[in-house]
Amino acid sequence: MREFIENNLKDMVKIDSHSKGKMDKIIEFTSTLSKEIGLEPRVIEGEGFNPVIIASHGEGGVCFSGHLDTVPLGEGWDYEQGEIIEDKLYGRGSLDMKGPCISAIAAAKELIDEDIPFSLVFSTDEEVTMAGAQEVMNEPEITDAPAIVVCEPTDMLVVTEEKGVFQFEIKTTGKNAHASMPEKGENAIVKMLPILMDISNKNNIPASKDQMTCNVDIIEGGNATNVIPDECRVEVDVRFPPQFNRDILEKYIFDPIDADYEFKELHWLDAVKLSTDSKCVKKMLEITDTTTWAVPYGTEMVRFFKSNENTLICGPGKVDMAHKPNEFIEIPDLVDAVDVYVQYAKEMV
């Protein structure tokens, strides 16, 4: 099993599959690997979303979900993509989340041998829009599953709650003038400053599972040091717990702002909370011998939960290594996850 995981993950992380690039190679690799273990995968393609692979054995089994896209490679790496040192396999996507996907495929291999029903769903735009997951959320592999396991890295803790995501743009406008005569212009950056102060006052660092975070992550304004800027634009990322509905959230963020600005929504994902009394949660806790956890980020749990409330997150690897140079996952953790997934699929039939 280790050899299967090690060899296939090494090859997989060498394939560039950042979310806004071409997905042909990663789709071909994963589809071929699925066929080699005895599945007949189908690739869902269309406008407005990246391809999704769905493969099943039997009907009505547990659905194991993952994504094959990654954030860009970036700089600052000390290791080659796919390099293995002391049980750690390095590479972009090794942790988030090609490694967990390989664990799911390895589990599928064993489940086929024992004729246990299951399904695999692998998307390729989780890091940007999750549009692929939304496109397939009403497929029977999702709706009819006794449980959906999103295999994102959680160190095998059982995640029953994730924060929602609200990303938006705010723009202020002014009037150009020569910097030596500012009274003849209107400075859009200066107009943005009180707005930024209001937003920054709502940030919580560190944020518990019951707190909202609100961060200004992009700011643009001005085009020359001797010209009063006529436009300033910021992009803001908000992560909010389930007790915030949309009305409460927007009132909390925007009502105190006493300034003129333009607003544009960029992205919205609901917060999700699954009952810890659910059979799917209790069984996973029993098998993993771990605890529940709430995560501050969004996953495809939010897409699948709308079609099947028996959706949880549980996967190998420590998430704090994601999106960084020298991203890695420990191979023994991937092997251990296979045993968990196989047992879970057997007991949830």
Tab-separated table of C-alpha atoms in Angstrom:
chain	number	residue	atom	x	y	z
A	1	MET	CA	0.000	0.000	0.000
A	2	ARG	CA	2.798	2.410	0.860
A	3	GLU	CA	4.464	1.798	-2.497
A	4	PHE	CA	1.192	2.485	-4.329
A	5	ILE	CA	0.709	5.761	-2.443
A	6	GLU	CA	4.311	6.893	-2.691
A	7	ASN	CA	4.767	6.228	-6.406
A	8	ASN	CA	1.445	7.698	-7.527
A	9	LEU	CA	1.615	10.767	-5.311
A	10	LYS	CA	5.150	11.485	-6.470
A	11	ASP	CA	3.940	11.460	-10.080
A	12	MET	CA	0.797	13.432	-9.273
A	13	VAL	CA	2.509	16.361	-7.542
A	14	LYS	CA	4.850	16.755	-10.510
A	15	ILE	CA	1.815	17.669	-12.625
A	16	ASP	CA	1.137	21.400	-12.528
A	17	SER	CA	-2.572	21.818	-11.804
A	18	HIS	CA	-3.020	25.273	-10.319
A	19	SER	CA	-6.677	26.213	-10.455
A	20	LYS	CA	-6.534	28.707	-13.314
A	21	GLY	CA	-4.330	26.558	-15.553
A	22	LYS	CA	-5.063	23.607	-17.830
A	23	MET	CA	-6.408	20.481	-16.179
A	24	ASP	CA	-5.903	18.002	-19.040
A	25	LYS	CA	-2.860	16.247	-17.553
A	26	ILE	CA	-4.163	15.873	-14.009
A	27	ILE	CA	-7.527	14.647	-15.305
A	28	GLU	CA	-5.814	12.123	-17.580
A	29	PHE	CA	-3.500	10.898	-14.814
A	30	THR	CA	-6.276	10.462	-12.240
A	31	SER	CA	-8.705	8.908	-14.713
A	32	THR	CA	-6.079	6.421	-15.866
A	33	LEU	CA	-5.197	5.509	-12.283
A	34	SER	CA	-8.890	4.991	-11.513
A	35	LYS	CA	-9.212	2.650	-14.487
A	36	GLU	CA	-6.135	0.699	-13.394
A	37	ILE	CA	-7.747	-0.168	-10.057
A	38	GLY	CA	-10.971	-1.292	-11.748
A	39	LEU	CA	-13.201	1.794	-11.942
A	40	GLU	CA	-14.905	3.380	-14.931
A	41	PRO	CA	-14.574	7.116	-14.251
A	42	ARG	CA	-16.594	9.729	-16.038
A	43	VAL	CA	-15.457	13.303	-16.495
A	44	ILE	CA	-18.078	16.035	-16.114
A	45	GLU	CA	-17.224	19.078	-18.230
A	46	GLY	CA	-19.037	22.262	-19.181
A	47	GLU	CA	-19.049	26.031	-19.149
A	48	GLY	CA	-18.255	27.948	-15.987
A	49	PHE	CA	-16.474	25.217	-14.054
A	50	ASN	CA	-13.374	23.048	-14.222
A	51	PRO	CA	-13.726	19.310	-14.932
A	52	VAL	CA	-14.909	16.913	-12.230
A	53	ILE	CA	-14.124	13.187	-12.080
A	54	ILE	CA	-16.766	10.835	-10.676
A	55	ALA	CA	-16.148	7.102	-10.239
A	56	SER	CA	-18.243	4.536	-8.391
A	57	HIS	CA	-18.316	0.894	-7.375
A	58	GLY	CA	-21.781	-0.387	-6.616
A	59	GLU	CA	-24.546	1.917	-5.427
A	60	GLY	CA	-25.237	3.868	-2.267
A	61	GLY	CA	-21.799	3.740	-0.674
A	62	VAL	CA	-19.782	6.397	1.104
A	63	CYS	CA	-18.581	9.204	-1.153
A	64	PHE	CA	-14.955	10.280	-0.759
A	65	SER	CA	-14.394	13.797	-2.057
A	66	GLY	CA	-11.238	15.695	-2.915
A	67	HIS	CA	-9.772	18.302	-5.238
A	68	LEU	CA	-6.878	17.974	-7.654
A	69	ASP	CA	-6.212	21.668	-8.242
A	70	THR	CA	-3.656	23.606	-6.221
A	71	VAL	CA	-2.574	27.145	-5.536
A	72	PRO	CA	0.364	28.288	-7.728
A	73	LEU	CA	3.792	26.795	-6.979
A	74	GLY	CA	5.298	30.054	-5.735
A	75	GLU	CA	8.918	30.624	-4.748
A	76	GLY	CA	11.139	29.741	-1.799
A	77	TRP	CA	11.251	25.965	-2.167
A	78	ASP	CA	14.165	23.957	-0.764
A	79	TYR	CA	12.987	20.652	-2.232
A	80	GLU	CA	12.078	19.296	-5.645
A	81	GLN	CA	8.464	18.535	-6.442
A	82	GLY	CA	7.853	14.940	-5.369
A	83	GLU	CA	11.083	14.671	-3.371
A	84	ILE	CA	10.915	12.283	-0.406
A	85	ILE	CA	13.010	12.786	2.723
A	86	GLU	CA	12.449	10.840	5.947
A	87	ASP	CA	8.844	9.850	5.206
A	88	LYS	CA	7.909	13.367	4.057
A	89	LEU	CA	6.837	13.854	0.445
A	90	TYR	CA	7.310	17.464	-0.648
A	91	GLY	CA	5.498	19.310	-3.411
A	92	ARG	CA	2.718	21.743	-4.169
A	93	GLY	CA	-0.518	19.910	-3.495
A	94	SER	CA	1.127	17.023	-1.637
A	95	LEU	CA	-0.916	18.022	1.422
A	96	ASP	CA	-3.669	20.148	-0.127
A	97	MET	CA	-4.822	17.850	-1.379
A	98	LYS	CA	-3.399	15.345	-3.821
A	99	GLY	CA	-2.040	13.238	-0.968
A	100	PRO	CA	-5.477	12.714	0.621
A	101	CYS	CA	-6.906	12.023	-2.855
A	102	ILE	CA	-4.348	9.246	-3.334
A	103	SER	CA	-5.362	7.823	0.058
A	104	ALA	CA	-8.973	7.764	-1.141
A	105	ILE	CA	-7.942	5.993	-4.362
A	106	ALA	CA	-5.869	3.483	-2.393
A	107	ALA	CA	-8.879	2.842	-0.157
A	108	ALA	CA	-11.014	2.413	-3.283
A	109	LYS	CA	-8.607	-0.256	-4.500
A	110	GLU	CA	-9.169	-2.291	-1.330
A	111	LEU	CA	-12.925	-1.707	-1.317
A	112	ILE	CA	-13.227	-3.019	-4.869
A	113	ASP	CA	-11.427	-6.210	-3.843
A	114	GLU	CA	-13.950	-6.676	-1.019
A	115	ASP	CA	-16.931	-5.589	-3.172
A	116	ILE	CA	-17.927	-2.725	-0.846
A	117	PRO	CA	-19.843	0.124	-2.544
A	118	PHE	CA	-18.335	3.624	-2.591
A	119	SER	CA	-17.793	6.574	-4.885
A	120	LEU	CA	-15.024	9.099	-5.582
A	121	VAL	CA	-15.579	12.723	-6.595
A	122	PHE	CA	-12.547	14.813	-7.550
A	123	SER	CA	-12.951	18.459	-8.558
A	124	THR	CA	-10.382	20.825	-10.068
A	125	ASP	CA	-11.443	24.338	-9.003
A	126	GLU	CA	-11.793	24.117	-5.221
A	127	GLU	CA	-9.097	26.715	-4.608
A	128	VAL	CA	-10.992	29.392	-6.532
A	129	THR	CA	-14.743	28.967	-7.006
A	130	MET	CA	-15.849	25.434	-6.052
A	131	ALA	CA	-18.040	25.676	-9.136
A	132	GLY	CA	-17.296	22.076	-10.106
A	133	ALA	CA	-18.597	20.766	-6.788
A	134	GLN	CA	-21.703	22.896	-7.185
A	135	GLU	CA	-22.225	21.485	-10.683
A	136	VAL	CA	-22.254	17.860	-9.452
A	137	MET	CA	-23.891	18.332	-6.038
A	138	ASN	CA	-27.127	16.706	-7.246
A	139	GLU	CA	-25.494	13.638	-8.769
A	140	PRO	CA	-26.664	10.386	-7.092
A	141	GLU	CA	-23.153	9.694	-5.811
A	142	ILE	CA	-23.673	12.771	-3.631
A	143	THR	CA	-27.368	12.737	-2.816
A	144	ASP	CA	-27.664	8.999	-2.121
A	145	ALA	CA	-24.494	8.512	-0.092
A	146	PRO	CA	-24.879	7.482	3.574
A	147	ALA	CA	-21.999	9.882	4.212
A	148	ILE	CA	-19.705	12.205	2.290
A	149	VAL	CA	-16.131	12.430	3.510
A	150	VAL	CA	-14.314	15.517	2.276
A	151	CYS	CA	-10.738	14.279	2.615
A	152	GLU	CA	-9.104	17.666	3.248
A	153	PRO	CA	-6.179	17.506	5.719
A	154	THR	CA	-7.411	17.658	9.324
A	155	ASP	CA	-4.845	15.384	11.012
A	156	MET	CA	-7.771	12.927	11.029
A	157	LEU	CA	-9.841	15.104	13.348
A	158	VAL	CA	-13.525	15.024	12.408
A	159	VAL	CA	-14.658	18.432	11.184
A	160	THR	CA	-18.356	19.144	11.636
A	161	GLU	CA	-18.257	22.918	11.284
A	162	GLU	CA	-16.624	25.362	8.906
A	163	LYS	CA	-16.804	29.117	8.598
A	164	GLY	CA	-18.456	30.876	5.721
A	165	VAL	CA	-16.624	33.105	3.272
A	166	PHE	CA	-17.618	36.620	2.207
A	167	GLN	CA	-15.232	38.380	-0.170
A	168	PHE	CA	-16.017	41.795	-1.575
A	169	GLU	CA	-14.570	44.880	-3.222
A	170	ILE	CA	-14.952	48.458	-1.993
A	171	LYS	CA	-14.064	51.370	-4.240
A	172	THR	CA	-13.808	55.073	-3.479
A	173	THR	CA	-13.618	57.714	-6.192
A	174	GLY	CA	-12.177	61.204	-6.192
A	175	LYS	CA	-10.775	63.783	-8.590
A	176	ASN	CA	-7.317	64.088	-10.135
A	177	ALA	CA	-5.225	67.194	-9.509
A	178	HIS	CA	-1.578	68.138	-9.327
A	179	ALA	CA	-0.081	67.036	-6.008
A	180	SER	CA	1.130	70.585	-5.392
A	181	MET	CA	-2.495	71.781	-5.409
A	182	PRO	CA	-4.442	69.122	-3.500
A	183	GLU	CA	-7.294	71.535	-2.798
A	184	LYS	CA	-8.238	71.339	-6.478
A	185	GLY	CA	-8.638	67.542	-6.333
A	186	GLU	CA	-10.312	64.914	-4.198
A	187	ASN	CA	-8.070	62.149	-2.830
A	188	ALA	CA	-9.711	58.725	-3.186
A	189	ILE	CA	-7.103	57.071	-0.958
A	190	VAL	CA	-7.805	59.515	1.865
A	191	LYS	CA	-11.522	58.770	1.474
A	192	MET	CA	-10.742	55.063	1.856
A	193	LEU	CA	-8.845	55.478	5.150
A	194	PRO	CA	-11.830	55.713	7.564
A	195	ILE	CA	-13.412	52.727	5.819
A	196	LEU	CA	-10.262	50.690	6.377
A	197	MET	CA	-10.241	51.700	10.031
A	198	ASP	CA	-13.839	50.528	10.470
A	199	ILE	CA	-13.033	47.203	8.820
A	200	SER	CA	-9.827	46.636	10.781
A	201	ASN	CA	-11.690	47.193	14.050
A	202	LYS	CA	-13.759	44.104	13.267
A	203	ASN	CA	-10.809	41.763	12.933
A	204	ASN	CA	-10.125	39.126	15.593
A	205	ILE	CA	-6.601	37.726	15.858
A	206	PRO	CA	-6.378	34.906	16.766
A	207	ALA	CA	-9.910	33.946	15.827
A	208	SER	CA	-11.770	31.196	17.650
A	209	LYS	CA	-14.399	29.105	15.907
A	210	ASP	CA	-17.069	31.520	17.183
A	211	GLN	CA	-15.427	34.715	15.965
A	212	MET	CA	-15.465	36.536	12.652
A	213	THR	CA	-12.309	37.671	10.888
A	214	CYS	CA	-12.212	40.583	8.475
A	215	ASN	CA	-9.045	41.297	6.500
A	216	VAL	CA	-8.094	43.808	3.812
A	217	ASP	CA	-5.893	41.712	1.522
A	218	ILE	CA	-5.589	43.845	-1.640
A	219	ILE	CA	-5.350	47.617	-2.000
A	220	GLU	CA	-4.818	49.610	-5.195
A	221	GLY	CA	-4.777	53.359	-5.715
A	222	GLY	CA	-2.944	56.119	-7.495
A	223	ASN	CA	-0.684	56.045	-10.534
A	224	ALA	CA	1.952	58.718	-9.860
A	225	THR	CA	3.458	60.368	-6.783
A	226	ASN	CA	2.653	63.855	-8.100
A	227	VAL	CA	-1.006	63.221	-8.952
A	228	ILE	CA	-3.928	63.214	-6.527
A	229	PRO	CA	-5.529	59.739	-6.973
A	230	ASP	CA	-9.048	59.609	-8.323
A	231	GLU	CA	-9.694	55.971	-7.397
A	232	CYS	CA	-8.847	53.535	-4.618
A	233	ARG	CA	-9.924	49.905	-4.526
A	234	VAL	CA	-9.638	47.266	-1.796
A	235	GLU	CA	-10.574	43.601	-1.594
A	236	VAL	CA	-11.718	42.243	1.748
A	237	ASP	CA	-11.936	38.654	3.018
A	238	VAL	CA	-14.406	37.847	5.796
A	239	ARG	CA	-14.683	34.452	7.511
A	240	PHE	CA	-17.753	34.027	9.698
A	241	PRO	CA	-19.181	31.330	12.006
A	242	PRO	CA	-22.646	29.755	11.526
A	243	GLN	CA	-24.398	32.098	13.960
A	244	PHE	CA	-24.016	34.922	11.416
A	245	ASN	CA	-26.680	34.986	8.729
A	246	ARG	CA	-26.237	37.310	5.761
A	247	ASP	CA	-28.375	40.158	7.109
A	248	ILE	CA	-26.595	40.211	10.455
A	249	LEU	CA	-23.186	40.022	8.811
A	250	GLU	CA	-23.768	42.845	6.330
A	251	LYS	CA	-25.294	45.066	9.008
A	252	TYR	CA	-22.338	44.448	11.322
A	253	ILE	CA	-19.758	45.218	8.630
A	254	PHE	CA	-21.321	48.085	6.690
A	255	ASP	CA	-23.729	50.016	8.944
A	256	PRO	CA	-20.974	51.790	10.940
A	257	ILE	CA	-19.232	53.020	7.765
A	258	ASP	CA	-20.034	56.704	7.287
A	259	ALA	CA	-18.470	57.295	3.864
A	260	ASP	CA	-19.343	57.113	0.182
A	261	TYR	CA	-18.137	53.999	-1.594
A	262	GLU	CA	-19.037	51.478	-4.290
A	263	PHE	CA	-19.565	47.839	-3.295
A	264	LYS	CA	-19.124	44.676	-5.344
A	265	GLU	CA	-19.526	41.120	-4.067
A	266	LEU	CA	-16.745	38.780	-5.203
A	267	HIS	CA	-17.511	35.486	-3.482
A	268	TRP	CA	-19.949	34.059	-0.951
A	269	LEU	CA	-20.009	30.660	0.774
A	270	ASP	CA	-22.380	29.812	3.614
A	271	ALA	CA	-21.098	28.638	6.966
A	272	VAL	CA	-21.837	24.965	7.719
A	273	LYS	CA	-22.545	23.097	10.932
A	274	LEU	CA	-23.299	19.379	11.155
A	275	SER	CA	-24.839	17.824	14.260
A	276	THR	CA	-22.321	15.804	16.255
A	277	ASP	CA	-25.164	13.389	17.027
A	278	SER	CA	-25.316	12.269	13.397
A	279	LYS	CA	-24.526	8.620	12.753
A	280	CYS	CA	-21.912	9.571	10.170
A	281	VAL	CA	-20.038	11.672	12.745
A	282	LYS	CA	-20.273	9.176	15.603
A	283	LYS	CA	-18.991	6.345	13.426
A	284	MET	CA	-16.018	8.359	12.171
A	285	LEU	CA	-15.151	9.432	15.719
A	286	GLU	CA	-15.285	5.813	16.820
A	287	ILE	CA	-12.974	4.661	14.023
A	288	THR	CA	-10.463	7.510	14.218
A	289	ASP	CA	-10.510	7.746	18.032
A	290	THR	CA	-10.167	11.521	17.689
A	291	THR	CA	-12.343	14.541	18.440
A	292	THR	CA	-14.447	17.015	16.474
A	293	TRP	CA	-13.015	20.253	15.160
A	294	ALA	CA	-14.269	23.470	13.556
A	295	VAL	CA	-12.165	24.974	10.759
A	296	PRO	CA	-11.824	28.691	9.919
A	297	TYR	CA	-11.701	28.164	6.159
A	298	GLY	CA	-14.117	26.951	3.490
A	299	THR	CA	-14.114	23.582	1.727
A	300	GLU	CA	-16.425	21.766	-0.664
A	301	MET	CA	-18.342	20.621	2.396
A	302	VAL	CA	-20.452	23.741	1.880
A	303	ARG	CA	-21.441	22.635	-1.631
A	304	PHE	CA	-22.274	19.010	-0.820
A	305	PHE	CA	-23.985	19.782	2.496
A	306	LYS	CA	-26.857	21.406	0.597
A	307	SER	CA	-27.627	18.094	-1.106
A	308	ASN	CA	-26.608	15.730	1.673
A	309	GLU	CA	-26.354	16.866	5.295
A	310	ASN	CA	-24.292	13.790	6.194
A	311	THR	CA	-21.148	15.584	5.046
A	312	LEU	CA	-18.030	15.867	7.172
A	313	ILE	CA	-14.325	16.582	6.700
A	314	CYS	CA	-11.626	14.125	7.753
A	315	GLY	CA	-8.261	13.655	6.124
A	316	PRO	CA	-4.562	13.032	6.682
A	317	GLY	CA	-1.964	15.756	7.142
A	318	LYS	CA	-1.597	18.962	9.118
A	319	VAL	CA	-3.336	21.830	7.363
A	320	ASP	CA	-0.926	24.511	8.614
A	321	MET	CA	1.555	23.394	5.931
A	322	ALA	CA	-0.876	24.194	3.099
A	323	HIS	CA	-0.203	27.007	0.594
A	324	LYS	CA	3.407	27.414	1.772
A	325	PRO	CA	6.826	26.777	0.249
A	326	ASN	CA	8.073	23.299	1.210
A	327	GLU	CA	4.527	21.972	1.551
A	328	PHE	CA	4.690	18.302	2.512
A	329	ILE	CA	2.707	15.377	3.822
A	330	GLU	CA	3.938	12.396	5.806
A	331	ILE	CA	3.514	9.141	3.917
A	332	PRO	CA	2.648	7.045	7.017
A	333	ASP	CA	-0.297	9.398	7.641
A	334	LEU	CA	-1.593	8.656	4.148
A	335	VAL	CA	-1.294	4.915	4.754
A	336	ASP	CA	-3.155	5.188	8.060
A	337	ALA	CA	-5.946	7.163	6.377
A	338	VAL	CA	-6.555	4.296	3.956
A	339	ASP	CA	-7.377	1.964	6.844
A	340	VAL	CA	-9.799	4.533	8.275
A	341	TYR	CA	-11.574	5.081	4.964
A	342	VAL	CA	-11.897	1.363	4.251
A	343	GLN	CA	-13.352	0.610	7.681
A	344	TYR	CA	-15.696	3.590	7.477
A	345	ALA	CA	-17.025	2.559	4.058
A	346	LYS	CA	-17.667	-0.976	5.357
A	347	GLU	CA	-19.530	0.156	8.454
A	348	MET	CA	-21.617	2.851	6.745
A	349	VAL	CA	-23.078	0.571	4.065
